[in-house]
Amino acid sequence: RDLSPLTPGVVRALTDKLYEKRKVAALEIEKLVREFVAQNNTSQIKHVIQILSQEFALSQHPHSRKGGLIGLAACSIALGKDSGLYLKELIEPVLTCFNDADSRLRYYACEALYNIVKVARGSVLPHFNVLFDGLSKLAADPDPNVKSGSELLDRLLKDIVTESNQFDLVGFIPLLRERIYSNNQYARQFIISWILVLESVPDINLLDYLPEILDGLFQILGDNSKEIRKMCEVALGEFLKEIKKNPSSVKFAEMANILVIHCQAADDLIQLTAMCWMREFIQLAGRVMLPYSSGILTAVLPCLSYDDRKKNIKEVANVCNQSLMKLVIPEDDEMDEAKPSMTIPAEPTSEESLSKPEAVTTGESQNELDVTALNQPLFFPCSCERIQVTLNLDGIVQVLDYHLSDTSIGMMTRIAVLKWLYHLYIKTPRKMFRHTDSLFPILLRTLSDESEEVILKDLELLAEIASSPAGQTEEGHGPSDGSDVRPGPVELHVPARGGQLSSSSTKGLECSPSTPTMNSYFYKFMINLLKRFSSERKLLEARGAFIIRQLCLLLNAENIFHSMADILLKEEDLKFASTMVHTLNTILLTSSELFQLRNQLKDLKTPESRNLFCCLYRSWCHNPVTTVSLCFLTQNYKHAYDLIQKFGDLEVTVDFLIEVDKLVQLIECPIFTYLRLQLLDVKNNPYLIKALYGLLMLLPQSSAFQLLSHRLECVPDPELMQTTDSTKPSTSFKRTAASNIDYTELLQHFEKVQNKHLEARHQRAGRAEQLDRRVGP
């Protein structure tokens, strides 16, 4: 066949199996092409290249293919700087040979391409993608010689890219994005080496395209090879340095979800690196990151409970959490209320919030108080433009709810969730109260948590919900209570205002000027707290006093005691009512937190304190001994004596005597110092002495009996205590006269309640006997 202008001798030598003969033929071709270049005979040059490509390089015969490759390299050398005109024709057949099954042929193809690229230099850049594609395959070649050859070609190509300012980055990124997901170690090493090179070139701004390759980089970071992991760490480190230098040009929003995914990685290095990036993103981008809050919290919250083995990740996650929390501002409570003329995009659902940022708006609030603040542009380090980001509260609350409900989640995570909820109720109360009904049950369940710290945070949050003005529903529309209200003879409605209780003893909540207004949720909280204590007696025994004392610090103690007393008045489970009253009474008499309330009750000077006394008294009647102790506290000694007289009609049980015993011990405590001093004034306090003698007569001769007996022996002779100023009326007489309390009605109420208790005890005893008969032999 005629292959002119190649002579038959050159053709024969090119297809020879010996390399030396093929080399001689290549030199002949080089000489021939030089002549054509000198003559400017482009058609012949193209013809020679076409013959070498079609008849040799792409031939079925291996030796012909080898000859074709060396011939094409010879053409390139002969063409010199003109080779750029024929690069497509020169490169394509060589790259085809990269896929050859024969490793020697792949090596020769590599050698030929090296020579072509070396001559063409910068002219090869328009063909960079096909060269990169071919090289990425050779980087993973099993033959060491081929791999070594490809590394030489790779270095040459990197030098050309580094010294050139014509690299087409836009055209290259799609290929890089595809290749970065290779699982082959050598291909990964090749990719990272190229990213490092491109990062180092001043004219190439790879940062713009970081969102395209960031996910792939994090995947490579999990490679089994230490060397590749180290290279990838360096590459990511360089990117982060650049981000810190030029935050204004960074597409933070496009990378947020990528980081969210890798912050949850099982690999420690990936997780730590992603978390460090997240920390920087939140600090640099500020509120731009808010639309991704639910995803960020999903990733960050579990890390807060890591042990010391993952201390670094835990510390960085903690910074992320704190920084993100600071981004929520009071204006977020108003941002969705723009002027009617402004179109405000709706908040995305929780599913959308993980996939796309919420639309940005420049709407202004209708709220006149906040409008000046919102008119000011919000500046961020990364942008000089005015940006308003809508907070996707639904997504955040959903994530927080999930982490609080998951019992396997660690203590520090639960604390962080409660801190977040508290922060949101402080900063965005109006929006948060839309979620209160769904959050309320889980917050009540959290009171049974093993950790005291978690309970404290939970109580802080519940107290904020119960006292926030934003939680005040419209008149007559308190939050629906559903099954939370214990069924009773009197239907218990949640009042819309703190003082609207149906009982006659509720005036205290309305009247007390010292009492901050409680919202609709306060009473609902009290009902559900008591219900929880009733259904979970262990909680009442272990943490009941702690919970109530903390609430007295966080909320108004008078409100708490007033509302609980009112609810217990309608309690059907009389045994629980008695236990609960005993618990409340112990707290009232012994807790330092209730010093002020005790003083208020001790004097009964104001109508509010008298109302409170009456309200407490009615519920305290569930427990006879606590009723007497309340009378001692309020210095109602005559009534205390009248009550003790009624004890003769009651069923005296061991439990009853134990409570009398405890009351005697209490009388010896500092709280009742004033009562003991009043024993000196025998003339004006006869009923106090009678009441104490009454207690003494109730007691069997125990240590408590001895204690009280010794105390009463110390009461002086009234004649010895007589003073000249006998005309002065006693303070206790004045106070009693001014109190206007219907003690006869209170005594009747006591008898009524105690009769109910007697019936209930007999019913329980009857049921127990029947059970014994059934179980018995």
Tab-separated table of N, CA and C in Angstrom, residues 332-432:
chain	number	residue	atom	x	y	z
A	332	ASP	N	-35.309	38.803	65.219
A	332	ASP	CA	-35.805	37.582	64.559
A	332	ASP	C	-37.262	37.293	64.925
A	333	ASP	N	-37.713	37.866	66.046
A	333	ASP	CA	-39.090	37.650	66.468
A	333	ASP	C	-40.068	38.447	65.605
A	334	GLU	N	-39.535	39.448	64.896
A	334	GLU	CA	-40.412	40.328	64.118
A	334	GLU	C	-40.234	40.176	62.615
A	335	MET	N	-39.159	39.520	62.175
A	335	MET	CA	-38.757	39.594	60.769
A	335	MET	C	-39.773	39.084	59.764
A	336	ASP	N	-40.661	38.197	60.171
A	336	ASP	CA	-41.633	37.703	59.202
A	336	ASP	C	-42.864	38.604	59.125
A	337	GLU	N	-42.842	39.708	59.883
A	337	GLU	CA	-43.972	40.636	59.874
A	337	GLU	C	-43.581	41.890	59.120
A	338	ALA	N	-43.441	41.794	57.809
A	338	ALA	CA	-43.012	42.933	57.015
A	338	ALA	C	-44.207	43.759	56.579
A	339	LYS	N	-43.882	44.908	55.970
A	339	LYS	CA	-44.961	45.753	55.449
A	339	LYS	C	-45.729	44.996	54.369
A	340	PRO	N	-47.021	45.272	54.224
A	340	PRO	CA	-47.835	44.531	53.245
A	340	PRO	C	-47.285	44.605	51.829
A	341	SER	N	-46.605	45.729	51.496
A	341	SER	CA	-46.104	45.885	50.123
A	341	SER	C	-44.917	44.987	49.820
A	342	MET	N	-44.247	44.520	50.893
A	342	MET	CA	-43.049	43.691	50.690
A	342	MET	C	-43.444	42.226	50.569
A	343	THR	N	-42.810	41.533	49.650
A	343	THR	CA	-43.082	40.096	49.512
A	343	THR	C	-42.060	39.345	50.341
A	344	ILE	N	-42.538	38.657	51.324
A	344	ILE	CA	-41.635	37.908	52.206
A	344	ILE	C	-41.790	36.427	51.907
A	345	PRO	N	-40.711	35.770	51.529
A	345	PRO	CA	-40.826	34.328	51.266
A	345	PRO	C	-41.118	33.575	52.550
A	346	ALA	N	-41.899	32.538	52.431
A	346	ALA	CA	-42.247	31.729	53.599
A	346	ALA	C	-41.032	30.974	54.085
A	347	GLU	N	-41.026	30.637	55.363
A	347	GLU	CA	-39.926	29.843	55.900
A	347	GLU	C	-39.982	28.439	55.315
A	348	PRO	N	-38.832	27.901	54.933
A	348	PRO	CA	-38.868	26.543	54.383
A	348	PRO	C	-39.195	25.535	55.460
A	349	THR	N	-39.638	24.380	55.044
A	349	THR	CA	-39.896	23.313	56.007
A	349	THR	C	-38.564	22.800	56.497
A	350	SER	N	-38.617	21.952	57.529
A	350	SER	CA	-37.360	21.443	58.081
A	350	SER	C	-36.587	20.637	57.050
A	351	GLU	N	-37.318	19.998	56.109
A	351	GLU	CA	-36.615	19.232	55.067
A	351	GLU	C	-35.878	20.181	54.133
A	352	GLU	N	-36.577	21.292	53.770
A	352	GLU	CA	-35.958	22.245	52.853
A	352	GLU	C	-34.783	22.950	53.505
A	353	SER	N	-34.884	23.163	54.803
A	353	SER	CA	-33.856	23.964	55.458
A	353	SER	C	-32.488	23.311	55.376
A	354	LEU	N	-32.459	22.011	55.179
A	354	LEU	CA	-31.167	21.343	55.074
A	354	LEU	C	-30.620	21.378	53.661
A	355	SER	N	-31.464	21.720	52.711
A	355	SER	CA	-30.998	21.653	51.338
A	355	SER	C	-30.802	23.001	50.671
A	356	LYS	N	-31.507	24.024	51.165
A	356	LYS	CA	-31.310	25.335	50.537
A	356	LYS	C	-31.523	26.439	51.553
A	357	PRO	N	-30.804	27.560	51.407
A	357	PRO	CA	-30.977	28.662	52.350
A	357	PRO	C	-32.299	29.366	52.090
A	358	GLU	N	-32.794	30.018	53.154
A	358	GLU	CA	-34.035	30.741	52.963
A	358	GLU	C	-33.765	32.016	52.178
A	359	ALA	N	-34.782	32.468	51.467
A	359	ALA	CA	-34.631	33.673	50.647
A	359	ALA	C	-34.358	34.873	51.542
A	360	VAL	N	-33.572	35.785	51.027
A	360	VAL	CA	-33.191	36.977	51.777
A	360	VAL	C	-34.148	38.103	51.415
A	361	THR	N	-34.538	38.854	52.423
A	361	THR	CA	-35.473	39.948	52.156
A	361	THR	C	-35.000	41.223	52.821
A	362	THR	N	-35.433	42.337	52.314
A	362	THR	CA	-35.094	43.611	52.952
A	362	THR	C	-36.340	44.251	53.558
A	363	GLY	N	-37.316	43.419	53.903
A	363	GLY	CA	-38.554	43.925	54.497
A	363	GLY	C	-38.315	44.523	55.863
A	364	GLU	N	-39.204	45.418	56.295
A	364	GLU	CA	-39.067	46.061	57.591
A	364	GLU	C	-40.226	45.652	58.477
A	365	SER	N	-39.986	45.728	59.763
A	365	SER	CA	-41.006	45.280	60.713
A	365	SER	C	-42.119	46.306	60.868
A	366	GLN	N	-43.323	45.781	61.148
A	366	GLN	CA	-44.431	46.689	61.432
A	366	GLN	C	-44.366	47.184	62.874
A	367	ASN	N	-43.614	46.486	63.671
A	367	ASN	CA	-43.520	46.839	65.082
A	367	ASN	C	-42.761	48.151	65.229
A	368	GLU	N	-43.447	49.188	65.733
A	368	GLU	CA	-42.835	50.510	65.767
A	368	GLU	C	-41.639	50.554	66.695
A	369	LEU	N	-41.660	49.757	67.747
A	369	LEU	CA	-40.559	49.780	68.698
A	369	LEU	C	-39.264	49.284	68.078
A	370	ASP	N	-39.374	48.286	67.206
A	370	ASP	CA	-38.174	47.660	66.644
A	370	ASP	C	-37.801	48.176	65.262
A	371	VAL	N	-38.669	49.026	64.687
A	371	VAL	CA	-38.450	49.401	63.291
A	371	VAL	C	-37.132	50.145	63.097
A	372	THR	N	-36.727	50.934	64.080
A	372	THR	CA	-35.464	51.679	63.921
A	372	THR	C	-34.285	50.729	63.883
A	373	ALA	N	-34.355	49.705	64.740
A	373	ALA	CA	-33.256	48.729	64.752
A	373	ALA	C	-33.178	47.973	63.440
A	374	LEU	N	-34.360	47.637	62.896
A	374	LEU	CA	-34.365	46.853	61.657
A	374	LEU	C	-34.014	47.693	60.436
A	375	ASN	N	-34.204	49.025	60.544
A	375	ASN	CA	-33.842	49.874	59.412
A	375	ASN	C	-32.331	49.984	59.255
A	376	GLN	N	-31.628	49.712	60.351
A	376	GLN	CA	-30.169	49.752	60.264
A	376	GLN	C	-29.683	48.529	59.496
A	377	PRO	N	-28.726	48.711	58.569
A	377	PRO	CA	-28.220	47.534	57.845
A	377	PRO	C	-27.474	46.619	58.800
A	378	LEU	N	-27.611	45.325	58.565
A	378	LEU	CA	-26.879	44.352	59.374
A	378	LEU	C	-25.568	44.060	58.672
A	379	PHE	N	-24.447	44.384	59.308
A	379	PHE	CA	-23.155	44.191	58.653
A	379	PHE	C	-22.520	42.888	59.103
A	380	PHE	N	-21.897	42.211	58.176
A	380	PHE	CA	-21.175	40.979	58.477
A	380	PHE	C	-19.756	41.143	57.946
A	381	PRO	N	-18.805	40.437	58.522
A	381	PRO	CA	-17.422	40.549	58.042
A	381	PRO	C	-17.304	40.192	56.568
A	382	CYS	N	-18.195	39.320	56.083
A	382	CYS	CA	-18.030	38.825	54.717
A	382	CYS	C	-18.819	39.630	53.691
A	383	SER	N	-19.560	40.634	54.142
A	383	SER	CA	-20.368	41.341	53.160
A	383	SER	C	-20.649	42.752	53.620
A	384	CYS	N	-20.649	43.675	52.673
A	384	CYS	CA	-20.970	45.060	52.992
A	384	CYS	C	-22.428	45.356	52.671
A	385	GLU	N	-23.146	44.386	52.147
A	385	GLU	CA	-24.538	44.610	51.774
A	385	GLU	C	-25.452	44.396	52.968
A	386	ARG	N	-26.617	45.008	52.899
A	386	ARG	CA	-27.608	44.823	53.958
A	386	ARG	C	-28.293	43.476	53.739
A	387	ILE	N	-28.251	42.653	54.754
A	387	ILE	CA	-28.838	41.319	54.608
A	387	ILE	C	-29.791	41.072	55.768
A	388	GLN	N	-30.960	40.562	55.472
A	388	GLN	CA	-31.845	40.074	56.518
A	388	GLN	C	-32.071	38.596	56.267
A	389	VAL	N	-31.730	37.804	57.240
A	389	VAL	CA	-31.900	36.360	57.095
A	389	VAL	C	-33.077	35.932	57.965
A	390	THR	N	-33.961	35.148	57.402
A	390	THR	CA	-35.106	34.658	58.173
A	390	THR	C	-34.684	33.426	58.965
A	391	LEU	N	-35.013	33.437	60.237
A	391	LEU	CA	-34.664	32.311	61.114
A	391	LEU	C	-35.718	31.217	60.959
A	392	ASN	N	-35.269	30.022	60.583
A	392	ASN	CA	-36.206	28.900	60.444
A	392	ASN	C	-36.389	28.222	61.801
A	393	LEU	N	-37.276	28.806	62.591
A	393	LEU	CA	-37.460	28.341	63.967
A	393	LEU	C	-38.071	26.946	64.027
A	394	ASP	N	-38.971	26.644	63.090
A	394	ASP	CA	-39.618	25.322	63.086
A	394	ASP	C	-38.575	24.207	63.007
A	395	GLY	N	-37.627	24.369	62.085
A	395	GLY	CA	-36.572	23.352	61.905
A	395	GLY	C	-35.707	23.216	63.133
A	396	ILE	N	-35.351	24.361	63.745
A	396	ILE	CA	-34.489	24.345	64.940
A	396	ILE	C	-35.208	23.637	66.086
A	397	VAL	N	-36.467	24.016	66.313
A	397	VAL	CA	-37.230	23.421	67.431
A	397	VAL	C	-37.406	21.918	67.227
A	398	GLN	N	-37.605	21.518	65.980
A	398	GLN	CA	-37.762	20.089	65.674
A	398	GLN	C	-36.499	19.312	66.067
A	399	VAL	N	-35.340	19.875	65.745
A	399	VAL	CA	-34.052	19.231	66.082
A	399	VAL	C	-33.866	19.198	67.600
A	400	LEU	N	-34.156	20.300	68.270
A	400	LEU	CA	-33.987	20.373	69.728
A	400	LEU	C	-34.922	19.388	70.419
A	401	ASP	N	-36.150	19.323	69.945
A	401	ASP	CA	-37.149	18.396	70.506
A	401	ASP	C	-36.663	16.947	70.361
A	402	TYR	N	-36.144	16.625	69.176
A	402	TYR	CA	-35.655	15.267	68.922
A	402	TYR	C	-34.523	14.895	69.888
A	403	HIS	N	-33.574	15.826	70.072
A	403	HIS	CA	-32.416	15.524	70.931
A	403	HIS	C	-32.793	15.456	72.408
A	404	LEU	N	-33.860	16.170	72.788
A	404	LEU	CA	-34.292	16.107	74.182
A	404	LEU	C	-35.093	14.824	74.434
A	405	SER	N	-35.786	14.353	73.406
A	405	SER	CA	-36.614	13.142	73.541
A	405	SER	C	-35.783	11.867	73.515
A	406	ASP	N	-34.605	11.921	72.884
A	406	ASP	CA	-33.761	10.727	72.740
A	406	ASP	C	-33.049	10.429	74.055
A	407	THR	N	-33.449	9.343	74.701
A	407	THR	CA	-32.896	9.017	76.028
A	407	THR	C	-31.428	8.609	75.978
A	408	SER	N	-30.941	8.218	74.788
A	408	SER	CA	-29.543	7.780	74.689
A	408	SER	C	-28.576	8.971	74.600
A	409	ILE	N	-29.120	10.172	74.414
A	409	ILE	CA	-28.279	11.369	74.260
A	409	ILE	C	-27.646	11.725	75.600
A	410	GLY	N	-26.395	12.168	75.563
A	410	GLY	CA	-25.652	12.482	76.787
A	410	GLY	C	-26.146	13.713	77.525
A	411	MET	N	-25.703	13.843	78.777
A	411	MET	CA	-26.169	14.921	79.656
A	411	MET	C	-25.825	16.315	79.104
A	412	MET	N	-24.588	16.509	78.630
A	412	MET	CA	-24.171	17.828	78.151
A	412	MET	C	-24.994	18.266	76.937
A	413	THR	N	-25.400	17.299	76.116
A	413	THR	CA	-26.244	17.619	74.955
A	413	THR	C	-27.625	18.079	75.430
A	414	ARG	N	-28.169	17.383	76.431
A	414	ARG	CA	-29.492	17.758	76.944
A	414	ARG	C	-29.454	19.164	77.561
A	415	ILE	N	-28.365	19.443	78.267
A	415	ILE	CA	-28.212	20.788	78.859
A	415	ILE	C	-28.141	21.839	77.754
A	416	ALA	N	-27.368	21.534	76.702
A	416	ALA	CA	-27.230	22.475	75.578
A	416	ALA	C	-28.580	22.720	74.900
A	417	VAL	N	-29.384	21.656	74.751
A	417	VAL	CA	-30.711	21.784	74.127
A	417	VAL	C	-31.585	22.717	74.970
A	418	LEU	N	-31.562	22.520	76.295
A	418	LEU	CA	-32.379	23.350	77.184
A	418	LEU	C	-31.904	24.803	77.174
A	419	LYS	N	-30.583	24.984	77.075
A	419	LYS	CA	-30.040	26.356	76.976
A	419	LYS	C	-30.501	27.028	75.687
A	420	TRP	N	-30.518	26.244	74.615
A	420	TRP	CA	-30.974	26.759	73.316
A	420	TRP	C	-32.445	27.192	73.403
A	421	LEU	N	-33.270	26.315	73.964
A	421	LEU	CA	-34.704	26.623	74.070
A	421	LEU	C	-34.919	27.866	74.937
A	422	TYR	N	-34.177	27.947	76.035
A	422	TYR	CA	-34.281	29.117	76.928
A	422	TYR	C	-33.889	30.386	76.164
A	423	HIS	N	-32.778	30.290	75.421
A	423	HIS	CA	-32.278	31.429	74.632
A	423	HIS	C	-33.322	31.872	73.597
A	424	LEU	N	-33.952	30.896	72.947
A	424	LEU	CA	-34.967	31.216	71.933
A	424	LEU	C	-36.209	31.851	72.563
A	425	TYR	N	-36.575	31.387	73.759
A	425	TYR	CA	-37.729	31.994	74.443
A	425	TYR	C	-37.418	33.430	74.889
A	426	ILE	N	-36.145	33.700	75.178
A	426	ILE	CA	-35.746	35.057	75.574
A	426	ILE	C	-35.695	35.974	74.348
A	427	LYS	N	-35.074	35.469	73.261
A	427	LYS	CA	-34.853	36.306	72.068
A	427	LYS	C	-36.067	36.368	71.142
A	428	THR	N	-36.764	35.245	70.990
A	428	THR	CA	-37.899	35.220	70.038
A	428	THR	C	-39.137	34.622	70.716
A	429	PRO	N	-39.600	35.243	71.818
A	429	PRO	CA	-40.703	34.626	72.581
A	429	PRO	C	-41.986	34.458	71.778
A	430	ARG	N	-42.316	35.466	70.959
A	430	ARG	CA	-43.591	35.420	70.234
A	430	ARG	C	-43.651	34.210	69.310
A	431	LYS	N	-42.565	33.974	68.576
A	431	LYS	CA	-42.532	32.827	67.653
A	431	LYS	C	-42.429	31.510	68.420
A	432	MET	N	-41.693	31.521	69.531
A	432	MET	CA	-41.487	30.278	70.285
A	432	MET	C	-42.776	29.774	70.926
